[in-house]
Coordinates of C-alpha atoms in Angstrom, one line a residue:
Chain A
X1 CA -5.1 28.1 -27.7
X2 CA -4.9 25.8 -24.4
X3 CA -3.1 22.8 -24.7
X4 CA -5.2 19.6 -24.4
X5 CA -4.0 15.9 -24.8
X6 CA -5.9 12.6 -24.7
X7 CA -4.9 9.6 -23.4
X8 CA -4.5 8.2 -27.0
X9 CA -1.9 10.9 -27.6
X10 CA -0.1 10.9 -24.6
X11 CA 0.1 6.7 -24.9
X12 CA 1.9 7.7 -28.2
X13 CA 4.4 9.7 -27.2
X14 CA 5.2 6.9 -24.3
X15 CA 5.6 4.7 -26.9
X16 CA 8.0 6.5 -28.9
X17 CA 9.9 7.2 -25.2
X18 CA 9.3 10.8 -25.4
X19 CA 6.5 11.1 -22.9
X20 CA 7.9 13.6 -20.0
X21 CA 7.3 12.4 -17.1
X22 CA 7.6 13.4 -13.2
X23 CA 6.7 12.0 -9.8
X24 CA 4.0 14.3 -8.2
X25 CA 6.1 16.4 -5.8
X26 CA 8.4 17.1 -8.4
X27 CA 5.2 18.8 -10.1
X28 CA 4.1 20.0 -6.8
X29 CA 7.5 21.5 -6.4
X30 CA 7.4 23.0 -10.2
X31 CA 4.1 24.9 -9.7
X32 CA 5.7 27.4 -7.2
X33 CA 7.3 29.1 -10.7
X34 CA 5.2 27.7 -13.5
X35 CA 1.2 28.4 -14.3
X36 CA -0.9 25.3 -15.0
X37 CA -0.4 26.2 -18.9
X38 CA 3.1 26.0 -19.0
X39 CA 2.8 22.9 -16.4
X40 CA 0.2 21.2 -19.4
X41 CA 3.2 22.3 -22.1
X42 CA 5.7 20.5 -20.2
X43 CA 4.8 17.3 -18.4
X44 CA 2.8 14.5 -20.0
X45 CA 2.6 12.1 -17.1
X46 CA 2.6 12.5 -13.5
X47 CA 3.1 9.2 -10.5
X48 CA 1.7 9.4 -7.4
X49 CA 2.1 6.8 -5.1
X50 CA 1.3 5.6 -1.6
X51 CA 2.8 2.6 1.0
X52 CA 0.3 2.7 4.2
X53 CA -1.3 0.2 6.1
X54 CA -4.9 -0.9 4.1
X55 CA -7.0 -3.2 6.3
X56 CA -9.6 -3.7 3.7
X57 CA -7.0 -6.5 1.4
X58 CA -7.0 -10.0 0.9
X59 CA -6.0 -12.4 -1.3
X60 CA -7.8 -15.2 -3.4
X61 CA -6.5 -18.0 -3.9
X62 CA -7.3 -21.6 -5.8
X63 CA -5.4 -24.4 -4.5
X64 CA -6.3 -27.1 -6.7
X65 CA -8.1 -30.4 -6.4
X66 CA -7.3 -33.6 -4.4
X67 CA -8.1 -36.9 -5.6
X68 CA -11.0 -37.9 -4.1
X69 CA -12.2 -34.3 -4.0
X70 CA -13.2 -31.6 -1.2
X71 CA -16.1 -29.1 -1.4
X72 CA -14.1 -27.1 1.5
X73 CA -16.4 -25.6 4.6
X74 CA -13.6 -24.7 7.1
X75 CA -10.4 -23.9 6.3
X76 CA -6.9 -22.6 8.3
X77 CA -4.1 -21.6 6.8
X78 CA -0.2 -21.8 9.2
X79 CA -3.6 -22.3 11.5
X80 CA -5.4 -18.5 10.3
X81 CA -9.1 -19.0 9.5
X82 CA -9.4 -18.3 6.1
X83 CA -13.1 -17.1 4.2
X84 CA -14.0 -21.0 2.3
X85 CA -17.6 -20.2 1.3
X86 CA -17.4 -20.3 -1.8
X87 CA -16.9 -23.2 -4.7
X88 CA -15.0 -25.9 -3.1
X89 CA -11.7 -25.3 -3.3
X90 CA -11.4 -21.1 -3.5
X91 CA -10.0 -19.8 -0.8
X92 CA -10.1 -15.7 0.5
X93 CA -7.4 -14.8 3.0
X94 CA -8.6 -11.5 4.7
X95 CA -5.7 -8.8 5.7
X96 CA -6.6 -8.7 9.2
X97 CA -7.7 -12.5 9.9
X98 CA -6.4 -13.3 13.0
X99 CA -4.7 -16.2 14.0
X100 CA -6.7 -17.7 17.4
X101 CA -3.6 -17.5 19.8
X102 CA -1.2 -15.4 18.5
X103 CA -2.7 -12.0 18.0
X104 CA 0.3 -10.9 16.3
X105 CA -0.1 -13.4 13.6
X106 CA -2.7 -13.4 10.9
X107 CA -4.0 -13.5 7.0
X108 CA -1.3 -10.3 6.1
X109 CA 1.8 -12.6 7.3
X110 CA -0.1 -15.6 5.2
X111 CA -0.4 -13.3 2.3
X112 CA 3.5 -12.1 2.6
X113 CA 4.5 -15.7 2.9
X114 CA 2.8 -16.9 -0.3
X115 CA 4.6 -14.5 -2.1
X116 CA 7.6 -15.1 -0.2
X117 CA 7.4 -18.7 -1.7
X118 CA 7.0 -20.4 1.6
X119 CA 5.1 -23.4 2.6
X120 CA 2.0 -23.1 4.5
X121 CA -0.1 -26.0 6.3
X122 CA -3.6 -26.0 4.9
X123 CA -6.0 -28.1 7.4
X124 CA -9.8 -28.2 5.7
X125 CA -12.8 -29.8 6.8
X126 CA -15.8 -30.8 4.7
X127 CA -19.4 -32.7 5.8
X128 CA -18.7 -34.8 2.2
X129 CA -21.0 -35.5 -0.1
X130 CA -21.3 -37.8 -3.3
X131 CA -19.1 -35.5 -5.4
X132 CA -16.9 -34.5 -3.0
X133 CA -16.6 -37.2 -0.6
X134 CA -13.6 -36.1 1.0
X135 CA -14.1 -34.8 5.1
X136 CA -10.7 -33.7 6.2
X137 CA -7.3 -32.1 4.5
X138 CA -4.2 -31.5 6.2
X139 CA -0.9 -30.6 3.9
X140 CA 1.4 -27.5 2.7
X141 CA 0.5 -25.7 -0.5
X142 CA 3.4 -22.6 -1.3
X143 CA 2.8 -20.3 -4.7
X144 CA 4.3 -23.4 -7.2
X145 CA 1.8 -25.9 -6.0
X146 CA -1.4 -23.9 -6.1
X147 CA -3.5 -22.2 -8.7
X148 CA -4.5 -18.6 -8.7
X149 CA -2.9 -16.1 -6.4
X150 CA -5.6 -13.1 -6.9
X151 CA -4.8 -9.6 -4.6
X152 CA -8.3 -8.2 -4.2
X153 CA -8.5 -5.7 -1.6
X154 CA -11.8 -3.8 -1.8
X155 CA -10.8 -0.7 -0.1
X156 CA -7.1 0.6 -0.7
X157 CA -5.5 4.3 -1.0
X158 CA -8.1 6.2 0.8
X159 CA -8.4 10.2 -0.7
X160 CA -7.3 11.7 2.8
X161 CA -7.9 10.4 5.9
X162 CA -7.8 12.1 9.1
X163 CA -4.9 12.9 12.3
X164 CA -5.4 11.4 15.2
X165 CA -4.7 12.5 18.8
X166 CA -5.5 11.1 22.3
X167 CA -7.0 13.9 24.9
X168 CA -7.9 11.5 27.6
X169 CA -5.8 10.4 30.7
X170 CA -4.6 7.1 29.3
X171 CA -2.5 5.3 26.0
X172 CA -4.3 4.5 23.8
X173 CA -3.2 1.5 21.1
X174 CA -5.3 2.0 17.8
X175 CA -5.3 1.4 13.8
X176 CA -3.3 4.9 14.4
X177 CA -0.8 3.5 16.2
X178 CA 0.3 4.2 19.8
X179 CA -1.7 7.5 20.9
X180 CA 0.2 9.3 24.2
X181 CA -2.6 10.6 26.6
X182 CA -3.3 14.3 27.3
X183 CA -2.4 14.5 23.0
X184 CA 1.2 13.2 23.8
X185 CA 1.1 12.6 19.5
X186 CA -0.7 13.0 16.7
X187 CA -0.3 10.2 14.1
X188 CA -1.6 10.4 10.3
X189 CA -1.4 8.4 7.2
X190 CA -0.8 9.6 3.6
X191 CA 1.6 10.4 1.0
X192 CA 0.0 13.8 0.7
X193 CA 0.8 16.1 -2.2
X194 CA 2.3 12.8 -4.0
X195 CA -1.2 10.7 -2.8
X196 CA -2.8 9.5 -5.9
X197 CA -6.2 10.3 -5.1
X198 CA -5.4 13.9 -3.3
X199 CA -3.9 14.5 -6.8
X200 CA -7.3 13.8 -9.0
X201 CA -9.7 14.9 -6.1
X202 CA -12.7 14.7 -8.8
X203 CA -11.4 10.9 -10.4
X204 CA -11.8 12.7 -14.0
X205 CA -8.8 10.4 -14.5
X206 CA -9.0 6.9 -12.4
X207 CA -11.8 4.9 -13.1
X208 CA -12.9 1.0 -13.7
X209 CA -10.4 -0.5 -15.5
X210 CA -7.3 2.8 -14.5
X211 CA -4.1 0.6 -15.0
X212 CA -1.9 0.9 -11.6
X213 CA 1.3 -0.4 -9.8
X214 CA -0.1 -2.9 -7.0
X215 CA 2.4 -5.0 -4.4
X216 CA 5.5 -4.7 -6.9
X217 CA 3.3 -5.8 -10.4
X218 CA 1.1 -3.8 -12.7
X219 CA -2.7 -4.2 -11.6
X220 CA -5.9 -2.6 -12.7
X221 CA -8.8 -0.7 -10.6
X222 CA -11.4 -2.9 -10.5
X223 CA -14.4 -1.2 -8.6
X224 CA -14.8 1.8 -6.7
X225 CA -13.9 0.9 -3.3
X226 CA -16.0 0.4 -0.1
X227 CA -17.3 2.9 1.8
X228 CA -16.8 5.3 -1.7
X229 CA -17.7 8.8 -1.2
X230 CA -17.5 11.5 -3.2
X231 CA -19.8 14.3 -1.6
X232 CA -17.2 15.1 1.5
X233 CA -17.0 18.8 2.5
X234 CA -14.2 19.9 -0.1
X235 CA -11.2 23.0 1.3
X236 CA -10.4 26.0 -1.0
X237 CA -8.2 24.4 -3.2
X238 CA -11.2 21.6 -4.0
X239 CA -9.2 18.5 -2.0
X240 CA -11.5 16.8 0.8
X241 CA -10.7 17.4 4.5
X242 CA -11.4 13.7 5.3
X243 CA -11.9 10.6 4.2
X244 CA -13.8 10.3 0.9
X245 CA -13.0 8.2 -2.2
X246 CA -11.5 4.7 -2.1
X247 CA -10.3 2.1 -4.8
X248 CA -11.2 -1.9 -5.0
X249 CA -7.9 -2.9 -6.9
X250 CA -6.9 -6.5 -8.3
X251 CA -3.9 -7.6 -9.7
X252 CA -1.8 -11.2 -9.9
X253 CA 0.0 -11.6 -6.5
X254 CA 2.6 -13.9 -8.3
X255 CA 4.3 -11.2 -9.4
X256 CA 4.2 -9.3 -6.4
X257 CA 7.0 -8.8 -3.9
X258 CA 7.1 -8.4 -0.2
X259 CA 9.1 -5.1 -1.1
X260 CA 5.7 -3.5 -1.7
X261 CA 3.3 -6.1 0.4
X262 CA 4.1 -5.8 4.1
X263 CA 2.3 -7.7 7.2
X264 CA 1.6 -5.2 10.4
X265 CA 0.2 -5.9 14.0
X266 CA -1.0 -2.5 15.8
X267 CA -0.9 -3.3 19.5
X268 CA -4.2 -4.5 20.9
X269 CA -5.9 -3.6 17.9
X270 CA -4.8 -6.2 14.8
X271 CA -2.7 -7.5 11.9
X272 CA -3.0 -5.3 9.0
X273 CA -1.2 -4.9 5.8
X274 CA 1.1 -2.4 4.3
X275 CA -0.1 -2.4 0.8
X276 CA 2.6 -0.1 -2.3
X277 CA 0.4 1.4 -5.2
X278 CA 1.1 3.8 -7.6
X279 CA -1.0 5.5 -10.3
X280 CA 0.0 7.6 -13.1
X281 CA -1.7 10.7 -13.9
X282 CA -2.3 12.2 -17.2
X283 CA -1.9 16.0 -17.7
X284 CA -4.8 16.3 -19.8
X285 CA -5.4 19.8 -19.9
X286 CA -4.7 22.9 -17.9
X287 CA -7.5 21.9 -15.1
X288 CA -5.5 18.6 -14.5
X289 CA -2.4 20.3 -14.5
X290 CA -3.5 22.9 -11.7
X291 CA -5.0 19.7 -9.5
X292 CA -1.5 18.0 -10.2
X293 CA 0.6 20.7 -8.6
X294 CA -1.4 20.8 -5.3
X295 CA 1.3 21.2 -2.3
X296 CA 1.2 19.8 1.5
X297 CA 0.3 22.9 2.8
X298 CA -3.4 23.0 0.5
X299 CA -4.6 19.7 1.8
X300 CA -6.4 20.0 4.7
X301 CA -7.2 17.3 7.1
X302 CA -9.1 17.2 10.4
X303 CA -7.6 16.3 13.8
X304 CA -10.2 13.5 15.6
X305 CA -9.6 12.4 19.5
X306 CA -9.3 9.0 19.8
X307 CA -9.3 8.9 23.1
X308 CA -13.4 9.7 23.0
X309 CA -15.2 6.8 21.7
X310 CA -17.0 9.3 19.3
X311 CA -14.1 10.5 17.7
X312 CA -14.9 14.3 18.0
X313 CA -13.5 16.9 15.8
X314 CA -10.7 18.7 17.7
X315 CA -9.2 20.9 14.6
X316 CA -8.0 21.4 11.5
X317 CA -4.2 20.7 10.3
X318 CA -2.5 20.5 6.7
X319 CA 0.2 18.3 5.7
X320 CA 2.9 20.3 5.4
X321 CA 2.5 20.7 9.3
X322 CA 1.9 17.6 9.9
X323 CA 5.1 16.1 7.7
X324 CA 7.2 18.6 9.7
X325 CA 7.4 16.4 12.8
X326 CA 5.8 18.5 15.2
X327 CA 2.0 20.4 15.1
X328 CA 1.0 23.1 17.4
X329 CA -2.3 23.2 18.3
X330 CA -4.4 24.8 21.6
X331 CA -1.0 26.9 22.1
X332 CA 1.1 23.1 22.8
X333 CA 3.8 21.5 20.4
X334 CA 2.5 17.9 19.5
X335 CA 5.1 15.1 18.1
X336 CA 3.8 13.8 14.9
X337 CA 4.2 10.2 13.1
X338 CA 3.5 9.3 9.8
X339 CA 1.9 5.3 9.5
X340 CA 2.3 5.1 5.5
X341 CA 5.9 5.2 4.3
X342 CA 6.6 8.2 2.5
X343 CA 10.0 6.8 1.6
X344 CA 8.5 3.4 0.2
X345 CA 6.0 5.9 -1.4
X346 CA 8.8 7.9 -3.2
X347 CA 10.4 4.7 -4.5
X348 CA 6.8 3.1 -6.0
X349 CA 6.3 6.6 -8.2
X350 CA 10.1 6.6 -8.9
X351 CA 9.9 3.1 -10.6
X352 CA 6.2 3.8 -12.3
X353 CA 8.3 7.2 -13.5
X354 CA 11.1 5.0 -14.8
X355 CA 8.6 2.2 -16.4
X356 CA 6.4 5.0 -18.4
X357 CA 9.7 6.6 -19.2
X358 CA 10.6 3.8 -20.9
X359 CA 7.5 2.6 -22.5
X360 CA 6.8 -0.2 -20.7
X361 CA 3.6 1.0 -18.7
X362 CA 0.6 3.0 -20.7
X363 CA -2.0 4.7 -20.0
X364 CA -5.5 3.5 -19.9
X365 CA -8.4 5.4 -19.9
X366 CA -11.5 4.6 -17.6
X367 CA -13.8 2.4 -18.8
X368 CA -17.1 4.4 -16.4
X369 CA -16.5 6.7 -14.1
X370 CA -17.1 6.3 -10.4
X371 CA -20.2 7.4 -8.7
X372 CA -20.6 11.0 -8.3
X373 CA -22.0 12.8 -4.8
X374 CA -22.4 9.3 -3.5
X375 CA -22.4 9.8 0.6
X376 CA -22.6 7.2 2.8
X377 CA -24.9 5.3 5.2
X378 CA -24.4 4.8 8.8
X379 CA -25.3 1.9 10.5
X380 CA -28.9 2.3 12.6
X381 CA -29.2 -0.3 15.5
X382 CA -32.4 -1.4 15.6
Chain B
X1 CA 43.9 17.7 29.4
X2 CA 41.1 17.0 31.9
X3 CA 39.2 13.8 31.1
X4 CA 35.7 14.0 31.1
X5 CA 33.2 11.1 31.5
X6 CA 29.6 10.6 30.8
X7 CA 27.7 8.1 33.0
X8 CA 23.9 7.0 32.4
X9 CA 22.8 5.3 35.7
X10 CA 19.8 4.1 37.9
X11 CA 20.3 5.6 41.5
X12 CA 18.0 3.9 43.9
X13 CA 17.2 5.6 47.0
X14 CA 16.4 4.1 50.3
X15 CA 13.1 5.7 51.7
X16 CA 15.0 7.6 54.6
X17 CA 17.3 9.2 51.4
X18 CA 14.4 10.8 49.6
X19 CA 14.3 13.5 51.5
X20 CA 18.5 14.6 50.9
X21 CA 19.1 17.2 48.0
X22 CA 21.5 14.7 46.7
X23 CA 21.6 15.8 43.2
X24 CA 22.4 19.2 44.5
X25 CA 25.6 18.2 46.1
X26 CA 26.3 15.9 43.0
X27 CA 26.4 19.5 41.3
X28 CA 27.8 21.7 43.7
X29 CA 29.9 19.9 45.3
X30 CA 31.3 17.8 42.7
X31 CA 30.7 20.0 39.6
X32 CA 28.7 16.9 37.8
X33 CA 26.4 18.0 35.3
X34 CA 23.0 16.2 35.5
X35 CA 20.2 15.5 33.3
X36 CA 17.2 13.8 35.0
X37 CA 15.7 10.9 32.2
X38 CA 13.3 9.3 34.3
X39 CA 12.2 10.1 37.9
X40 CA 10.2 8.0 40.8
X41 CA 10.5 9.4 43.8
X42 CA 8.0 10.1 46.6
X43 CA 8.6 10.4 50.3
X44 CA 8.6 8.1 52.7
X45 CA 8.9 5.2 50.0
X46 CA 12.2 3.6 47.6
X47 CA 13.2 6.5 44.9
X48 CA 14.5 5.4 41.6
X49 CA 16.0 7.9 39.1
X50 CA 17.8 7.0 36.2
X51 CA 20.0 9.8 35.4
X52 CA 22.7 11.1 32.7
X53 CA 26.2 12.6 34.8
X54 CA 29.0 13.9 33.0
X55 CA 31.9 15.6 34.4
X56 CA 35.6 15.6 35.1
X57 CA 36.5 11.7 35.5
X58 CA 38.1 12.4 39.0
X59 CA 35.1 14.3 40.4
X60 CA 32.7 11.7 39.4
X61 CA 34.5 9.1 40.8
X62 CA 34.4 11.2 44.3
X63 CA 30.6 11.5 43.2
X64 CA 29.9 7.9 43.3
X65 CA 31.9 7.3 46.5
X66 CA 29.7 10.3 48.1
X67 CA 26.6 8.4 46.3
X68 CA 27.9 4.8 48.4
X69 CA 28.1 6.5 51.4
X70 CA 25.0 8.0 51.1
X71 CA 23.8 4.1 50.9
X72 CA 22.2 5.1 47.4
X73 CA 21.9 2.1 45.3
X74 CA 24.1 2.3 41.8
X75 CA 23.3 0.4 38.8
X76 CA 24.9 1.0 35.6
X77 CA 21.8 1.5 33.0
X78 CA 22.4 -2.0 30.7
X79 CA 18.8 -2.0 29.2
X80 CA 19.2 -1.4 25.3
X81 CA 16.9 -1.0 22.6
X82 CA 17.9 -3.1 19.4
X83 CA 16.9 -1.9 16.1
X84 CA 16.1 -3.9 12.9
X85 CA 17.0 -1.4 10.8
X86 CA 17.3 -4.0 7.5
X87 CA 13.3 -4.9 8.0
X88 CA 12.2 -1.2 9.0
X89 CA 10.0 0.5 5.6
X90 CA 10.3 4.1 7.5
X91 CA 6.9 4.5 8.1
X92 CA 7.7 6.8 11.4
X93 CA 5.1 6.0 13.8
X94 CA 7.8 5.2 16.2
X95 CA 9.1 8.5 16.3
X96 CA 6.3 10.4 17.5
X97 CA 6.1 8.2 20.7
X98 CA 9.9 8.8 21.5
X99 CA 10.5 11.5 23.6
X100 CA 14.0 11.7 24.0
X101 CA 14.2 12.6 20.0
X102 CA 16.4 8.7 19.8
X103 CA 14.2 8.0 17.0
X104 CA 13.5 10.5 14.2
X105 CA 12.4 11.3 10.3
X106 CA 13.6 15.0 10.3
X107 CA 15.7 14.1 7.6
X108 CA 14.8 14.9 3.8
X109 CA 14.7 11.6 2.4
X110 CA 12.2 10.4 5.2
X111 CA 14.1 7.6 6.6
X112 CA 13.9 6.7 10.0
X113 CA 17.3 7.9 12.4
X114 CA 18.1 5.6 15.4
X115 CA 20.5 7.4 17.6
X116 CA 20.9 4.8 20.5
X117 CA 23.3 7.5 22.6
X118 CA 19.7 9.3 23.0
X119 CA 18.0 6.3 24.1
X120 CA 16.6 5.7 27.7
X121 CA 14.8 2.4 26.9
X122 CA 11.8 4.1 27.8
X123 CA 10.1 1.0 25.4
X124 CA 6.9 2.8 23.8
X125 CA 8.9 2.2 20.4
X126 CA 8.5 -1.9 21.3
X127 CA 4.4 -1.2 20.7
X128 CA 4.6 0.8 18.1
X129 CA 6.4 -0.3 15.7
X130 CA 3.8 -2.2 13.2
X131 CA 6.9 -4.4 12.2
X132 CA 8.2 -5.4 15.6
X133 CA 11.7 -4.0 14.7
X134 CA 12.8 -3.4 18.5
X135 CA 13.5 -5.8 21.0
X136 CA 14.3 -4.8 24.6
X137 CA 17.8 -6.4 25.4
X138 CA 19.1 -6.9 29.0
X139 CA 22.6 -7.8 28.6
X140 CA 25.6 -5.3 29.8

């Protein structure tokens, strides 16, 4: 008989501490001996985690009223533009807001200093009007003095996401990073074999409502995220060669810690923000359990030139290459760099490990599953 | 024992020098091995080449006086390269843009390995790094 466990009876045996649980290379690196039934005997849980640089995060936040009132119109935060339509006093600070004169300075280093606990000078403008006659705010608000602190980032741990090189005759500085010309580099960004969506390529198990580790707290997946799509061309072992499923996720950035929430700048291209997140896997059933033991070299990604404008398809490259500092490719040995943390990412499913090990993190099963063979539009300019 | 030196230095050449094999005679003659980190040099104009020299310490100070009298300009190489190492997350994408391997993640627990003997302050790590961890400093 194949061994098949709910989430119901896997929560069980976390709560009576007996749950086995291992990070996802540890699985990865278990499959080479074991078969997918004796991986489904054994483990219970498996944490994947990732610590890369998400563009697509913010932060809500509610700062409270003043006496008289403000239905806020404008709004700058340490003197970033921050998103005020909507109700009068909640505030969104996007990732990769920039501040006006320092373009090294934007909404990430906001969000990092409100969970730092530092002060920040809010300036807000208003037209007034008989409820809210107030026109003009200028004063600090840190995390004590303000309402809710809200992480929403609507697109977070993409499933795979492609290499990047430079063939033409100059540098160029992108969301990859610094690309050498004549493909000096190659840059990419995952966690691979211990990415949480590379290790549930068909999100059987995360879903609305998946309990997670966001930003140093536990968080839930709220939405599946922007630019979600689940019909990309899939490699042998069933794991998409490029980008394809995303995550919105939420979760109280009061709790959070700059640990896990980190501001960027890429040269000449932005701020963005280094965003931790883990997710625990359950080893359902043998199917699960083969999925879970994927290794770097059985996901596939594709190498793109950034140095075109079109981005053109140059080759084909797995991560075990990639993660071995150097990639040959057209007969030339390329440099490689990784832009998410694998180290941070080791440390994120270490501690969710340690927290389910303990009891103190279940499971939760999705509330609806995400779309399936959902592809994407383009824009057309008409 | 003989005492062996390693120098890193910028050599500038005058234009009417460009065209002397002087790190030829720096090896032959004076038994200096060379390594070539950055090279700027064409004829007729100023050369610069910073350049790595070890040897015996007695050659290579006959080496430099061969260099004065040559009316090459010396300048001992004081640009550094500081690392915050406390604020770095070992993300890596510094390392792929460092050529002479001073910065690397070859290691098995993926952090990031500043050698600063390997350095050349060649300063592609400055724009790379998403953090801003490195800082070109001038002093000696």
């Amino acid at each position: 008989m194949p061994v098949k466990k709910s989430f119901q009876e896997i929560n069980e045996k976390i709560k009576k501490g007996k749950a086995v649980v291992l990070t996802a290379e540890e699985v990865s690196a278990m499959g080479r001996d074991l078969s997918p039934a004796q991986v489904v005997e054994k483990v219970d849980v498996v944490t994947t985690a990732t610590f890369g640089p998400m563009c697509s995060s913010g932060m809500l936040i509610n700062t409270g009223h003043s006496d008289p009132p403000i239905r806020i119109e404008s709004a700058t935060l340490n003197g970033v533009p921050v998103f005020s339509g909507i109700a009068a006093v909640d505030l969104y600070i996007g990732a990769t807001e920039n501040h006006p004169e320092r373009p090294d300075y934007g909404g990430a280093h906001i969000i990092e200093e409100l969970i730092d606990g530092k002060d920040l000078e809010l300036v807000a403008h208003a037209k007034g009007t008989d409820c809210y006659p107030r026109r003009d705010i200028r004063t600090t608000i840190n995390r004590e003095n303000i309402n809710e602190m809200i992480m929403f980032n609507p697109r977070n741990a993409y499933q795979n996401y492609p290499a990047a090189v430079n063939a033409s005759n100059r540098i160029k500085y992108t969301y990859m990073g610094s690309l050498l010309p004549r493909m000096g580099n190659a840059n990419y960004s995952t966690s691979g074999e211990l990415s949480p969506l590379l290790n549930d390529p068909d999100m059987r198990t995360i879903g609305l409502g998946t309990r997670i580790f966001l930003g140093g707290t536990t968080a839930y997946v709220s939405w599946h995220g922007t630019q979600y799509k689940s019909n990309a061309e899939l490699n042998e072992h069933g794991v998409p060669v490029s980008n394809a499923a995303t995550l919105t996720v939420m979760g109280d950035a009061r709790n959070m810690s700059s640990e896990y929430i980190k501001a960027a700048y890429y040269e000449k291209y932005g701020v963005s923000m280094f965003v931790g997140i883990g997710i625990p896997i359950p080893v359902l059933d043998e199917e699960m359990a083969a999925r879970l033991m994927i290794r770097n070299e059985q996901i596939t990604t594709r190498i793109l030139d950034y140095g075109n404008p079109d981005h053109p398809e140059l080759g084909r490259v797995n991560y075990a290459q990639l993660m071995s500092g150097e990639i040959e490719f057209n007969g030339k040995k390329i440099r490689t760099s990784s832009l998410s943390s694998l180290y941070k990412a080791r440390k994120i499913a270490g501690i969710l490990k340690k927290q389910i090990e303990e009891g103190a993190f279940l499971l939760s099963e999705p509330l609806e599953a995400f779309p399936a063979g959902k592809g994407l539009n383009s824009l057309e300019i008409r | 024992m003989v005492k062996r030196v390693k120098k890193r230095l910028v050599l500038r050449f005058p234009a009417d020098r460009v065209n002397e094999p002087i790190t030829y005679v720096l090896i032959k003659d004076y038994d200096v091995s060379i390594n070539i980190l950055n090279a700027d040099i064409t004829h007729g104009k100023e050369g610069n080449l910073l350049i790595e020299m070890r040897g015996e310490a007695a050659k290579m100070d006959e080496a430099l006086e061969y260099l004065k009298d040559r009316k090459v300009h010396i300048s001992p190489v004081v640009k550094t390269i500081l690392f915050n190492e406390k604020d770095c997350i070992h993300c890596g994408a510094c390392a792929s843009v460092c050529f002479p391997g001073a910065l690397t993640m070859k290691n098995s627990n993926r952090k990031l390995k500043f050698s600063p003997d390997r350095c050349v302050a060649c300063e592609l790590c400055i724009k790379a790094c998403p953090l801003q961890l490195f800082e070109l400093n001038f002093g000696a």
